[in-house]
Amino acid sequence: MASFSIKEVSTKPFEGQKPGTSGLRKRVKVFQQENYTENFVQATLSAIPDGPAGATLIVGGDGRYFLKEAIQKIIRLAAGNRVSKLVIGQNGILSTPAASNLIRKRKATGGILLTASHNPGGPDNDFGIKYNMNNGGPAPESVTERIYQITTKISSFHNADLPDADLSKIGTTKFADFTIEVIDSVDDYVILMKEIFDFELLKNFFKKRPDFKVLFDSMHGVTGPYNHRLLVTELGLPESSVMNASPSEDFGGGHPDPNLTYAHDLVERVEAENIDFGAASDGDGDRNMIIGKGAFVNPSDSVALIAAYADAIPYFKKAGLKGLARSMPTSGAIDRVAKKKGIQLFEVPTGWKFFGNLMDAGKCSICGEESFGTGSDHIREKDGVWAIIAWLSIIAFASETNPKVGLNDILNKHYAEYGRNYFSRYDYEEVDSEGANKMMAHLTAFINDKSNVGKKIDSYEVAQADNFEYTDPIDGSVSKNQGIRIIFKDGSRIIFRLSGTGSQGATVRLYVEKYTAKDYTTETQTAIQDLIKLALDLSKLVEFTGRKTPTVIT
Ligand code: VG1
Ligand code: CO
């Protein structure tokens, strides 16, 4: 049992170490500057509510470039700050949901998650660091603000003189009273999934429908090993059911964001090979997309349907649904399910950290965001693989009454019963910050002018115009400026936000929603085209940003 000494290394603050929607995300080159990563990790450790001494932390990430170097730095800083134990995924690999699960299961103090999620990776792309609390969820704003404040004043960090740890071997190493435990990245997560879902039901379904083709695209992100174990080893599906299943440092040169634009390889194969069920997840495994031949499950619909079919999942069947929640821009499809079931619906700002308090208080079972994020209170992060198994469970369940059931049958049945909330998001990525800020200022002037309420624009009448503000019902904390929303008399909405996860320039997000009770067969872009036109006219987006078309349409 080797011992070590701790050195006080002097440093100077770096500007802009302010965590965004989900941790600190910057270019790798920024993190590689001398002491940049050390400063932020030291600030994170110092901001742990009960202090770092004696803490147990879960550490892992999505396999991207700079992960291994960052972990070695974290090991030295953790020991230097008298952390008692680090539990690290083998080769540094842990999906975000797996890390959340481990924090809860091990009753750890918290976790340091190394990911920039859906942002591209590699030496010229992004890296990210995020702190999660003892409930397994992202740190709330009070803690991220504290981290930021510390980074603005930091003058030194505590570094232990430890050698690089071997992360490839499972096992425990001790240095005096500091322990490093390297664990299998997948085992605990598989156990959790088997507790939640009925794997026998799924296996039987695949036996009855041997023609039912599944294709899961891990986009070279972290979920490859998880999917392989669950789909191939546990459910017995053929190897050809997974693609891009080995994590790579630059995600195969791609953009590991599961949407129709960046997951085009999957989309093409699903159409060409008549795949019944196609799915993709993002770099760190917390997002999901579900498609089929000729079918697309909009994420806002996805969470509503999972809630509607909760009885197909033993975890919910046993405990019942305590409540439902969505982020503000997410469509109101789930609101209708909550109403029908007679349970409460919460509307929170964008970012998973806002769901945690509701779940801890036993007020929310299922929640989701329009940005391909779906999850439940089994952990405190959104969970891509979970959502995909949830959808397989819905299909298996529905096939008991309709043996040939497909994704579109399930969607259409839902729309016929509840009506349809047409929803689309336009992203304008990496636009000039100045133009984006001017556009937001222009919109702010619109909502501040109260005479606009009641005004008719095209065929819509403004019923409400504001900047979304949220008061957490559990701890009373207030989050302001969470997105400009203009709500019309018929319930249609347009929303504008600037992204808090980008690392370069600004990303404008425009969200559009329109509800129809009867017509549910119109193609989405056609159904919402008048609202898009209205939103572009009102915001003068093209004028302010110089962008005629969005980078991504969902
Ligand atoms: C985006 C999404 C948001 C999501 C966040 C983190 O944030 O809109 O819904 O919670 O990414 O997801 P923003 O601020 O860029 O709109 V992940 O998978 O990148 O951790
Ligand atoms: Co993610």
Coordinates of C-alpha atoms and ligand atoms in Angstrom, one line a residue:
M1 CA 0.0 0.0 0.0
A2 CA 1.9 2.9 -1.4
S3 CA 1.5 6.3 0.2
F4 CA 1.7 9.6 -1.6
S5 CA 2.4 13.3 -0.9
I6 CA 0.2 16.2 -1.8
K7 CA 1.5 19.3 -3.6
E8 CA -0.1 22.7 -3.6
V9 CA 0.2 23.9 -7.2
S10 CA -0.4 27.6 -7.9
T11 CA -2.6 28.6 -10.8
K12 CA -4.6 31.5 -12.2
P13 CA -8.3 31.7 -13.0
F14 CA -9.5 31.0 -16.6
E15 CA -12.4 33.0 -18.0
G16 CA -15.6 31.3 -18.9
Q17 CA -15.6 28.1 -16.8
K18 CA -19.3 28.4 -16.4
P19 CA -21.3 25.2 -16.6
G20 CA -24.1 25.4 -19.2
T21 CA -27.3 23.3 -19.6
S22 CA -25.3 20.2 -18.8
G23 CA -21.8 20.8 -17.5
L24 CA -18.8 22.6 -18.9
R25 CA -18.3 22.0 -22.6
K26 CA -15.4 23.5 -24.6
R27 CA -13.1 22.5 -27.4
V28 CA -10.5 19.9 -26.4
K29 CA -7.8 22.4 -27.1
V30 CA -9.2 24.6 -24.4
F31 CA -9.2 21.8 -21.8
Q32 CA -5.6 20.9 -22.9
Q33 CA -4.3 24.3 -21.7
E34 CA -2.0 23.9 -18.8
N35 CA -4.1 23.8 -15.5
Y36 CA -7.4 24.4 -17.3
T37 CA -8.9 21.0 -16.5
E38 CA -7.2 21.0 -13.1
N39 CA -8.8 24.3 -12.2
F40 CA -12.3 23.2 -13.1
V41 CA -12.0 19.8 -11.3
Q42 CA -10.6 21.5 -8.2
A43 CA -13.5 24.0 -8.2
T44 CA -15.9 21.1 -8.7
L45 CA -14.4 19.1 -5.8
S46 CA -14.4 22.3 -3.6
A47 CA -18.1 22.8 -4.4
I48 CA -19.2 19.4 -3.1
P49 CA -21.8 20.3 -0.5
D50 CA -20.1 18.4 2.4
G51 CA -16.6 18.9 1.0
P52 CA -14.4 16.4 -0.9
A53 CA -12.7 14.8 2.1
G54 CA -14.0 11.3 2.6
A55 CA -16.1 11.3 -0.5
T56 CA -16.8 8.4 -2.8
L57 CA -17.1 9.5 -6.5
I58 CA -18.1 7.6 -9.6
V59 CA -16.0 8.6 -12.6
G60 CA -16.4 7.8 -16.3
G61 CA -17.3 9.1 -19.7
D62 CA -18.3 8.5 -23.2
G63 CA -14.9 7.4 -24.6
R64 CA -14.2 10.6 -26.4
Y65 CA -10.7 12.0 -27.0
F66 CA -9.0 13.4 -23.9
L67 CA -11.1 11.1 -21.6
K68 CA -8.1 9.1 -20.4
E69 CA -5.9 12.1 -19.7
A70 CA -8.7 13.8 -17.8
I71 CA -9.3 10.8 -15.6
Q72 CA -5.6 10.6 -14.6
K73 CA -5.8 14.3 -13.6
I74 CA -9.0 13.6 -11.6
I75 CA -7.3 10.8 -9.8
R76 CA -4.5 13.0 -8.7
L77 CA -6.8 15.9 -7.7
A78 CA -9.2 13.6 -5.9
A79 CA -6.4 12.1 -3.8
G80 CA -5.0 15.6 -3.3
N81 CA -8.4 16.7 -1.9
R82 CA -8.6 13.7 0.4
V83 CA -11.4 12.0 -1.5
S84 CA -11.6 8.5 -0.1
K85 CA -12.6 6.4 -3.1
L86 CA -13.0 6.7 -6.9
V87 CA -15.1 4.1 -8.7
I88 CA -14.1 4.2 -12.4
G89 CA -15.6 2.4 -15.4
Q90 CA -13.1 0.1 -17.2
N91 CA -11.0 2.1 -19.7
G92 CA -12.9 5.1 -18.3
I93 CA -16.1 4.1 -20.0
L94 CA -19.5 4.8 -18.4
S95 CA -22.6 5.9 -20.2
T96 CA -24.3 8.9 -18.4
P97 CA -27.3 6.7 -17.3
A98 CA -24.9 4.0 -16.1
A99 CA -23.0 6.5 -14.1
S100 CA -26.2 7.9 -12.6
N101 CA -27.2 4.3 -11.6
L102 CA -23.9 3.6 -10.0
I103 CA -24.0 6.8 -7.9
R104 CA -27.3 5.6 -6.5
K105 CA -26.5 2.0 -6.1
R106 CA -23.1 2.6 -4.4
K107 CA -24.6 5.4 -2.3
A108 CA -21.8 7.6 -3.6
T109 CA -21.2 11.2 -2.7
G110 CA -21.6 12.1 -6.4
G111 CA -19.9 11.6 -9.8
I112 CA -17.8 13.3 -12.3
L113 CA -19.0 12.6 -15.9
L114 CA -16.7 13.2 -18.7
T115 CA -18.7 13.9 -21.8
A116 CA -19.8 16.6 -24.2
S117 CA -22.8 14.3 -25.0
H118 CA -23.9 14.8 -28.6
N119 CA -21.2 17.2 -29.6
P120 CA -18.5 15.8 -31.9
G121 CA -15.2 14.5 -30.4
G122 CA -11.6 14.4 -31.4
P123 CA -8.6 16.7 -31.0
D124 CA -10.3 19.6 -32.8
N125 CA -13.8 19.1 -31.3
D126 CA -15.4 19.0 -27.8
F127 CA -14.8 17.7 -24.4
G128 CA -17.0 18.2 -21.3
I129 CA -17.1 17.8 -17.5
K130 CA -20.2 17.5 -15.4
Y131 CA -20.8 17.0 -11.7
N132 CA -23.7 14.8 -10.5
M133 CA -25.1 14.8 -7.0
N134 CA -25.7 11.9 -4.6
N135 CA -29.2 11.4 -6.1
G136 CA -27.4 10.5 -9.4
G137 CA -28.6 13.6 -11.1
P138 CA -26.9 16.7 -12.6
A139 CA -25.9 19.3 -10.1
P140 CA -28.5 22.0 -9.6
E141 CA -27.8 25.6 -10.5
S142 CA -26.9 26.5 -6.9
V143 CA -24.0 24.1 -7.1
T144 CA -22.9 24.9 -10.7
E145 CA -22.9 28.5 -9.8
R146 CA -20.7 27.8 -6.8
I147 CA -18.3 25.9 -9.0
Y148 CA -18.2 28.9 -11.4
Q149 CA -17.6 31.3 -8.6
I150 CA -14.7 29.3 -7.3
T151 CA -13.1 29.1 -10.8
T152 CA -13.1 32.9 -10.9
K153 CA -10.9 33.2 -7.8
I154 CA -8.9 30.0 -7.8
S155 CA -5.2 30.4 -6.9
S156 CA -4.1 26.8 -6.4
F157 CA -5.1 23.2 -6.5
H158 CA -4.2 20.1 -4.4
N159 CA -2.4 17.5 -6.5
A160 CA -1.2 14.1 -5.3
D161 CA 2.0 12.7 -6.8
L162 CA 0.4 9.4 -7.9
P163 CA 1.5 7.5 -11.0
D164 CA -0.9 7.0 -13.9
A165 CA -3.5 4.3 -13.0
D166 CA -4.1 1.3 -15.2
L167 CA -7.8 1.7 -16.2
S168 CA -7.8 -1.4 -18.4
K169 CA -7.9 -3.9 -15.5
I170 CA -10.8 -4.5 -13.3
G171 CA -9.8 -4.4 -9.6
T172 CA -9.0 -2.3 -6.6
T173 CA -5.8 -0.4 -5.9
K174 CA -5.1 1.4 -2.6
F175 CA -2.7 4.2 -1.9
A176 CA -2.8 4.8 1.9
D177 CA -6.4 5.9 2.6
F178 CA -7.2 6.5 -1.1
T179 CA -8.8 3.7 -3.1
I180 CA -9.3 3.3 -6.9
E181 CA -11.8 0.7 -8.0
V182 CA -12.0 -0.1 -11.7
I183 CA -15.3 -1.9 -12.5
D184 CA -17.0 -3.4 -15.5
S185 CA -18.8 -0.6 -17.3
V186 CA -21.9 -2.6 -18.2
D187 CA -22.8 -5.2 -15.5
D188 CA -24.7 -3.0 -13.1
Y189 CA -26.7 -1.3 -15.9
V190 CA -27.8 -4.7 -17.3
I191 CA -29.0 -5.8 -13.8
L192 CA -31.0 -2.6 -13.6
M193 CA -32.7 -3.0 -17.0
K194 CA -33.6 -6.6 -16.1
E195 CA -35.3 -5.3 -12.9
I196 CA -37.3 -2.8 -14.9
F197 CA -38.4 -4.7 -18.0
D198 CA -39.9 -8.1 -18.7
F199 CA -37.2 -9.7 -20.7
E200 CA -39.2 -12.9 -21.0
L201 CA -42.0 -11.0 -22.7
L202 CA -39.5 -9.5 -25.1
K203 CA -37.9 -12.8 -25.9
N204 CA -41.2 -14.4 -26.6
F205 CA -42.2 -11.5 -28.9
F206 CA -39.0 -12.0 -30.9
K207 CA -39.7 -15.7 -31.1
K208 CA -43.2 -15.1 -32.4
R209 CA -42.0 -12.5 -34.9
P210 CA -38.7 -13.8 -36.2
D211 CA -39.2 -11.5 -39.2
F212 CA -39.2 -8.4 -36.9
K213 CA -36.0 -6.6 -37.7
V214 CA -34.2 -4.4 -35.2
L215 CA -31.3 -2.1 -35.9
F216 CA -29.6 -0.1 -33.1
D217 CA -27.1 2.6 -34.1
S218 CA -24.7 3.5 -31.3
M219 CA -23.1 6.2 -33.5
H220 CA -19.7 5.1 -32.3
G221 CA -20.7 6.5 -28.9
V222 CA -20.7 4.8 -25.5
T223 CA -23.8 2.6 -25.8
G224 CA -22.2 0.0 -28.1
P225 CA -21.1 -2.4 -25.3
Y226 CA -24.4 -1.9 -23.5
N227 CA -26.5 -2.6 -26.5
H228 CA -24.5 -5.6 -27.5
R229 CA -25.0 -7.1 -24.1
L230 CA -28.7 -6.3 -23.9
L231 CA -29.9 -7.0 -27.4
V232 CA -27.5 -9.7 -28.6
T233 CA -26.5 -11.5 -25.4
E234 CA -29.6 -11.1 -23.3
L235 CA -32.4 -10.9 -25.9
G236 CA -30.7 -13.2 -28.4
L237 CA -31.0 -10.9 -31.5
P238 CA -28.5 -11.4 -34.3
E239 CA -25.2 -9.5 -34.4
S240 CA -26.6 -7.6 -37.4
S241 CA -29.0 -5.8 -35.0
V242 CA -26.3 -3.4 -33.8
M243 CA -24.2 -0.9 -35.8
N244 CA -21.4 1.5 -35.0
A245 CA -21.1 -0.4 -31.7
S246 CA -17.5 0.2 -30.7
P247 CA -16.9 3.5 -28.9
S248 CA -14.4 5.6 -30.8
E249 CA -12.5 8.7 -29.7
D250 CA -13.9 10.9 -32.5
F251 CA -17.2 9.0 -33.0
G252 CA -16.0 7.7 -36.4
G253 CA -15.6 11.4 -37.4
G254 CA -19.4 11.9 -37.0
H255 CA -21.7 14.0 -35.0
P256 CA -23.1 11.5 -32.4
D257 CA -26.5 13.2 -32.2
P258 CA -29.4 10.9 -32.8
N259 CA -31.7 12.9 -35.1
L260 CA -32.8 12.5 -38.7
T261 CA -29.9 14.6 -40.0
Y262 CA -26.9 13.2 -38.1
A263 CA -28.1 9.6 -38.0
H264 CA -28.7 9.4 -41.7
D265 CA -26.8 6.1 -42.1
L266 CA -29.4 4.5 -39.9
V267 CA -32.3 6.3 -41.6
E268 CA -31.1 5.0 -45.0
R269 CA -30.6 1.5 -43.8
V270 CA -34.0 1.4 -42.1
E271 CA -35.7 2.4 -45.4
A272 CA -33.5 0.2 -47.7
E273 CA -33.6 -2.9 -45.5
N274 CA -37.3 -2.7 -44.4
I275 CA -36.3 -2.4 -40.7
D276 CA -39.3 -2.5 -38.4
F277 CA -37.6 -0.9 -35.5
G278 CA -34.5 1.4 -35.8
A279 CA -33.0 3.2 -32.9
A280 CA -30.0 5.4 -32.2
S281 CA -28.4 7.0 -29.1
D282 CA -26.0 9.8 -28.6
G283 CA -22.3 10.0 -27.6
D284 CA -23.0 9.5 -23.8
G285 CA -26.1 7.3 -24.2
D286 CA -28.7 9.5 -22.6
R287 CA -30.6 10.5 -25.8
N288 CA -32.5 8.2 -28.2
M289 CA -34.3 8.3 -31.5
I290 CA -36.8 5.7 -32.6
I291 CA -37.8 5.2 -36.2
G292 CA -39.1 2.4 -38.5
K293 CA -39.7 2.1 -42.2
G294 CA -41.9 5.1 -43.0
A295 CA -42.2 5.9 -39.3
F296 CA -40.7 8.5 -37.0
V297 CA -41.5 8.7 -33.3
N298 CA -41.2 12.4 -32.4
P299 CA -39.6 12.6 -28.9
S300 CA -42.5 14.6 -27.5
D301 CA -44.8 11.8 -28.6
S302 CA -42.4 9.2 -27.4
V303 CA -42.6 10.2 -23.8
A304 CA -46.4 10.6 -24.0
L305 CA -46.7 7.1 -25.4
I306 CA -44.4 5.5 -22.8
A307 CA -46.6 7.1 -20.2
A308 CA -49.8 5.9 -21.9
Y309 CA -48.4 2.3 -22.1
A310 CA -46.9 2.4 -18.6
D311 CA -48.6 -0.9 -17.9
A312 CA -46.4 -2.6 -20.5
I313 CA -43.4 -2.1 -18.2
P314 CA -43.4 -4.1 -14.9
Y315 CA -41.5 -1.2 -13.0
F316 CA -44.5 1.1 -13.5
K317 CA -47.1 -1.5 -13.3
K318 CA -45.9 -2.4 -9.8
A319 CA -45.4 1.2 -8.5
G320 CA -48.0 3.1 -10.5
L321 CA -47.4 6.5 -12.0
K322 CA -46.7 9.2 -9.5
G323 CA -46.7 12.1 -11.9
L324 CA -45.4 13.1 -15.3
A325 CA -43.1 15.9 -16.5
R326 CA -41.8 17.6 -19.6
S327 CA -39.5 20.5 -20.4
M328 CA -41.2 23.7 -21.4
P329 CA -40.5 23.5 -25.2
T330 CA -41.6 19.8 -25.3
S331 CA -45.1 19.4 -26.8
G332 CA -48.2 19.0 -24.7
A333 CA -48.9 15.4 -25.9
I334 CA -47.9 14.1 -22.5
D335 CA -50.2 16.6 -20.8
R336 CA -53.1 14.9 -22.4
V337 CA -52.0 11.5 -21.1
A338 CA -51.6 13.0 -17.6
K339 CA -55.1 14.4 -17.7
K340 CA -56.6 11.2 -18.9
K341 CA -54.9 9.3 -16.1
G342 CA -55.8 11.9 -13.6
I343 CA -52.2 12.5 -12.5
Q344 CA -50.1 15.7 -12.1
L345 CA -48.1 17.1 -15.0
F346 CA -45.1 19.4 -14.4
E347 CA -43.5 21.8 -16.9
V348 CA -39.9 22.5 -16.1
P349 CA -37.1 24.4 -17.9
T350 CA -34.8 22.7 -20.5
G351 CA -32.2 20.5 -18.9
W352 CA -32.5 17.2 -17.0
K353 CA -31.4 18.7 -13.7
F354 CA -34.9 20.2 -13.1
F355 CA -36.6 16.7 -13.1
G356 CA -34.5 15.4 -10.2
N357 CA -36.2 17.3 -7.3
L358 CA -39.6 16.1 -8.5
M359 CA -38.5 12.5 -8.7
D360 CA -36.7 12.7 -5.3
A361 CA -40.0 14.0 -3.8
G362 CA -41.9 11.1 -5.3
K363 CA -43.9 13.4 -7.7
C364 CA -42.7 12.2 -11.1
S365 CA -42.3 8.8 -12.6
I366 CA -41.8 9.5 -16.4
C367 CA -40.4 12.6 -18.0
G368 CA -39.0 13.8 -21.3
E369 CA -37.6 16.5 -23.5
E370 CA -38.2 17.2 -27.1
S371 CA -34.5 16.9 -27.7
F372 CA -34.6 13.1 -27.9
G373 CA -34.4 12.8 -24.1
T374 CA -36.7 10.3 -22.3
G375 CA -36.4 8.8 -18.9
S376 CA -37.9 7.8 -15.6
D377 CA -37.2 7.8 -11.9
H378 CA -35.2 4.6 -12.2
I379 CA -32.2 7.0 -12.3
R380 CA -31.7 10.8 -12.4
E381 CA -30.5 11.2 -16.0
K382 CA -32.3 10.7 -19.3
D383 CA -31.7 7.2 -20.6
G384 CA -31.4 6.3 -24.3
V385 CA -31.1 2.5 -24.0
W386 CA -33.9 2.4 -21.4
A387 CA -36.2 4.4 -23.8
I388 CA -35.4 1.9 -26.6
I389 CA -36.3 -1.1 -24.5
A390 CA -39.4 0.7 -23.3
W391 CA -40.5 1.0 -26.9
L392 CA -39.7 -2.6 -27.6
S393 CA -41.9 -3.4 -24.6
I394 CA -44.7 -1.3 -26.0
I395 CA -44.6 -3.2 -29.3
A396 CA -44.4 -6.6 -27.6
F397 CA -47.4 -5.6 -25.4
A398 CA -49.4 -4.2 -28.3
S399 CA -48.7 -7.3 -30.4
E400 CA -50.7 -9.4 -27.9
T401 CA -53.9 -7.9 -29.4
N402 CA -52.6 -7.1 -32.9
P403 CA -49.9 -9.7 -33.8
K404 CA -48.6 -7.8 -36.8
V405 CA -48.4 -4.4 -35.1
G406 CA -45.9 -1.8 -36.2
L407 CA -44.7 1.6 -35.0
N408 CA -47.2 3.5 -37.2
D409 CA -50.2 1.5 -35.9
I410 CA -49.2 2.4 -32.4
L411 CA -48.8 6.1 -33.2
N412 CA -52.0 6.3 -35.2
K413 CA -54.0 4.6 -32.4
H414 CA -52.6 7.1 -30.0
Y415 CA -53.4 10.1 -32.2
A416 CA -56.9 8.9 -32.8
E417 CA -57.5 8.7 -29.1
Y418 CA -55.7 11.9 -27.9
G419 CA -55.4 14.1 -31.0
R420 CA -52.0 15.1 -32.3
N421 CA -49.6 17.7 -31.1
Y422 CA -47.6 18.5 -34.3
F423 CA -44.2 19.6 -33.2
S424 CA -41.0 20.6 -34.8
R425 CA -37.7 22.2 -33.8
Y426 CA -35.4 24.2 -36.1
D427 CA -31.8 24.6 -35.0
Y428 CA -29.5 27.2 -36.4
E429 CA -26.1 26.0 -35.2
E430 CA -23.0 28.1 -34.5
V431 CA -24.5 31.4 -35.7
D432 CA -22.8 34.7 -34.9
S433 CA -23.5 35.4 -31.2
E434 CA -24.1 39.1 -31.7
G435 CA -26.8 38.5 -34.3
A436 CA -28.4 35.9 -32.1
N437 CA -28.4 38.2 -29.1
K438 CA -29.9 41.0 -31.1
M439 CA -32.7 38.7 -32.3
M440 CA -33.5 37.7 -28.7
A441 CA -33.5 41.4 -27.7
H442 CA -35.9 42.1 -30.5
L443 CA -38.2 39.3 -29.2
T444 CA -37.8 40.5 -25.6
A445 CA -39.1 43.9 -26.7
F446 CA -42.1 42.1 -28.3
I447 CA -43.0 40.2 -25.1
N448 CA -42.5 43.3 -22.9
D449 CA -45.0 45.2 -24.9
K450 CA -48.2 44.1 -23.2
S451 CA -50.3 45.6 -26.0
N452 CA -49.2 42.6 -28.1
V453 CA -51.5 40.3 -26.1
G454 CA -54.8 40.0 -28.0
K455 CA -53.1 41.1 -31.2
K456 CA -53.8 39.1 -34.4
I457 CA -50.8 37.9 -36.4
D458 CA -51.8 36.2 -39.6
S459 CA -54.6 33.9 -38.5
Y460 CA -53.3 33.5 -34.9
E461 CA -54.2 35.6 -31.9
V462 CA -51.6 36.1 -29.2
A463 CA -52.9 34.9 -25.9
Q464 CA -49.7 35.0 -23.8
A465 CA -46.1 36.2 -24.5
D466 CA -43.4 35.9 -21.9
N467 CA -40.0 34.6 -20.9
F468 CA -40.5 31.3 -19.2
E469 CA -39.7 31.4 -15.5
Y470 CA -39.8 28.4 -13.2
T471 CA -40.2 28.1 -9.4
D472 CA -39.1 24.7 -8.2
P473 CA -42.1 23.4 -6.3
I474 CA -39.8 21.4 -3.9
D475 CA -37.0 23.8 -3.0
G476 CA -38.5 27.1 -4.1
S477 CA -35.5 28.0 -6.3
V478 CA -36.3 30.3 -9.2
S479 CA -34.9 29.9 -12.7
K480 CA -35.4 32.9 -15.0
N481 CA -35.0 33.6 -18.7
Q482 CA -35.7 30.0 -19.8
G483 CA -37.0 30.8 -23.2
I484 CA -39.3 33.2 -25.0
R485 CA -42.7 31.8 -25.6
I486 CA -45.6 33.1 -27.6
I487 CA -48.7 31.2 -27.0
F488 CA -51.8 31.7 -29.3
K489 CA -55.4 31.4 -28.5
D490 CA -55.8 28.0 -30.1
G491 CA -53.0 26.6 -27.9
S492 CA -50.3 26.7 -30.7
R493 CA -46.9 27.9 -29.5
I494 CA -43.7 29.3 -30.8
I495 CA -40.6 29.3 -28.6
F496 CA -37.1 30.8 -29.0
R497 CA -34.1 29.8 -26.9
L498 CA -30.4 30.0 -27.2
S499 CA -28.6 26.7 -26.6
G500 CA -26.6 26.3 -23.4
T501 CA -24.6 23.3 -24.6
G502 CA -22.7 24.7 -27.7
S503 CA -19.0 25.4 -27.5
Q504 CA -18.7 27.9 -30.4
G505 CA -20.8 30.9 -31.3
A506 CA -24.5 30.6 -30.5
T507 CA -27.2 28.1 -31.5
V508 CA -30.7 29.4 -31.9
R509 CA -33.5 26.9 -31.3
L510 CA -37.0 27.6 -32.6
Y511 CA -39.7 25.3 -31.4
V512 CA -43.2 25.2 -32.9
E513 CA -46.3 23.3 -31.8
K514 CA -49.8 23.0 -33.1
Y515 CA -52.5 20.7 -31.8
T516 CA -55.3 19.2 -33.8
A517 CA -58.0 17.0 -32.4
K518 CA -59.0 15.2 -35.6
D519 CA -56.6 15.4 -38.4
Y520 CA -53.5 13.4 -37.6
T521 CA -52.3 12.3 -41.0
T522 CA -50.8 15.5 -42.4
E523 CA -47.0 15.5 -42.7
T524 CA -45.6 17.6 -39.8
Q525 CA -43.8 20.3 -41.8
T526 CA -47.0 20.9 -43.8
A527 CA -49.1 21.0 -40.7
I528 CA -46.9 23.7 -39.1
Q529 CA -45.7 25.7 -42.1
D530 CA -47.9 28.8 -41.3
L531 CA -46.5 28.9 -37.8
I532 CA -42.9 28.7 -39.0
K533 CA -43.5 31.5 -41.4
L534 CA -45.1 33.6 -38.6
A535 CA -42.1 32.8 -36.3
L536 CA -39.5 33.8 -38.9
D537 CA -41.3 37.0 -39.7
L538 CA -41.9 38.0 -36.1
S539 CA -38.3 37.2 -35.0
K540 CA -36.6 38.6 -38.1
L541 CA -34.3 35.5 -37.7
V542 CA -33.0 35.5 -41.2
E543 CA -32.2 39.2 -41.0
F544 CA -30.4 39.0 -37.6
T545 CA -28.5 35.7 -38.1
G546 CA -28.0 35.7 -41.9
R547 CA -29.2 32.1 -42.0
K548 CA -31.9 31.3 -44.6
T549 CA -32.2 27.7 -43.5
P550 CA -31.7 25.8 -40.3
T551 CA -28.9 23.3 -39.8
V552 CA -31.1 20.6 -38.4
I553 CA -34.9 20.2 -38.5
T554 CA -36.5 17.7 -36.2
Ligands
VG1_1 C1 -29.8 20.6 -25.2 C2 -31.2 20.2 -25.2 C3 -31.7 19.9 -23.8 C4 -30.8 18.8 -23.2 C5 -29.4 19.3 -23.2 C6 -28.4 18.2 -22.7 O1 -29.6 21.8 -24.4 O2 -32.0 21.2 -25.8 O3 -33.1 19.5 -23.9 O4 -31.2 18.6 -21.8 O5 -29.0 19.6 -24.6 O6 -28.5 17.0 -23.4 P1 -29.5 23.2 -25.1 O7 -29.2 24.2 -24.0 O8 -28.3 23.1 -26.1 O9 -30.7 23.4 -25.9 V1 -27.1 16.1 -23.7 O10 -27.6 14.6 -24.3 O11 -26.3 17.1 -24.7 O12 -26.5 16.0 -22.2
CO2 CO -26.3 13.1 -24.2

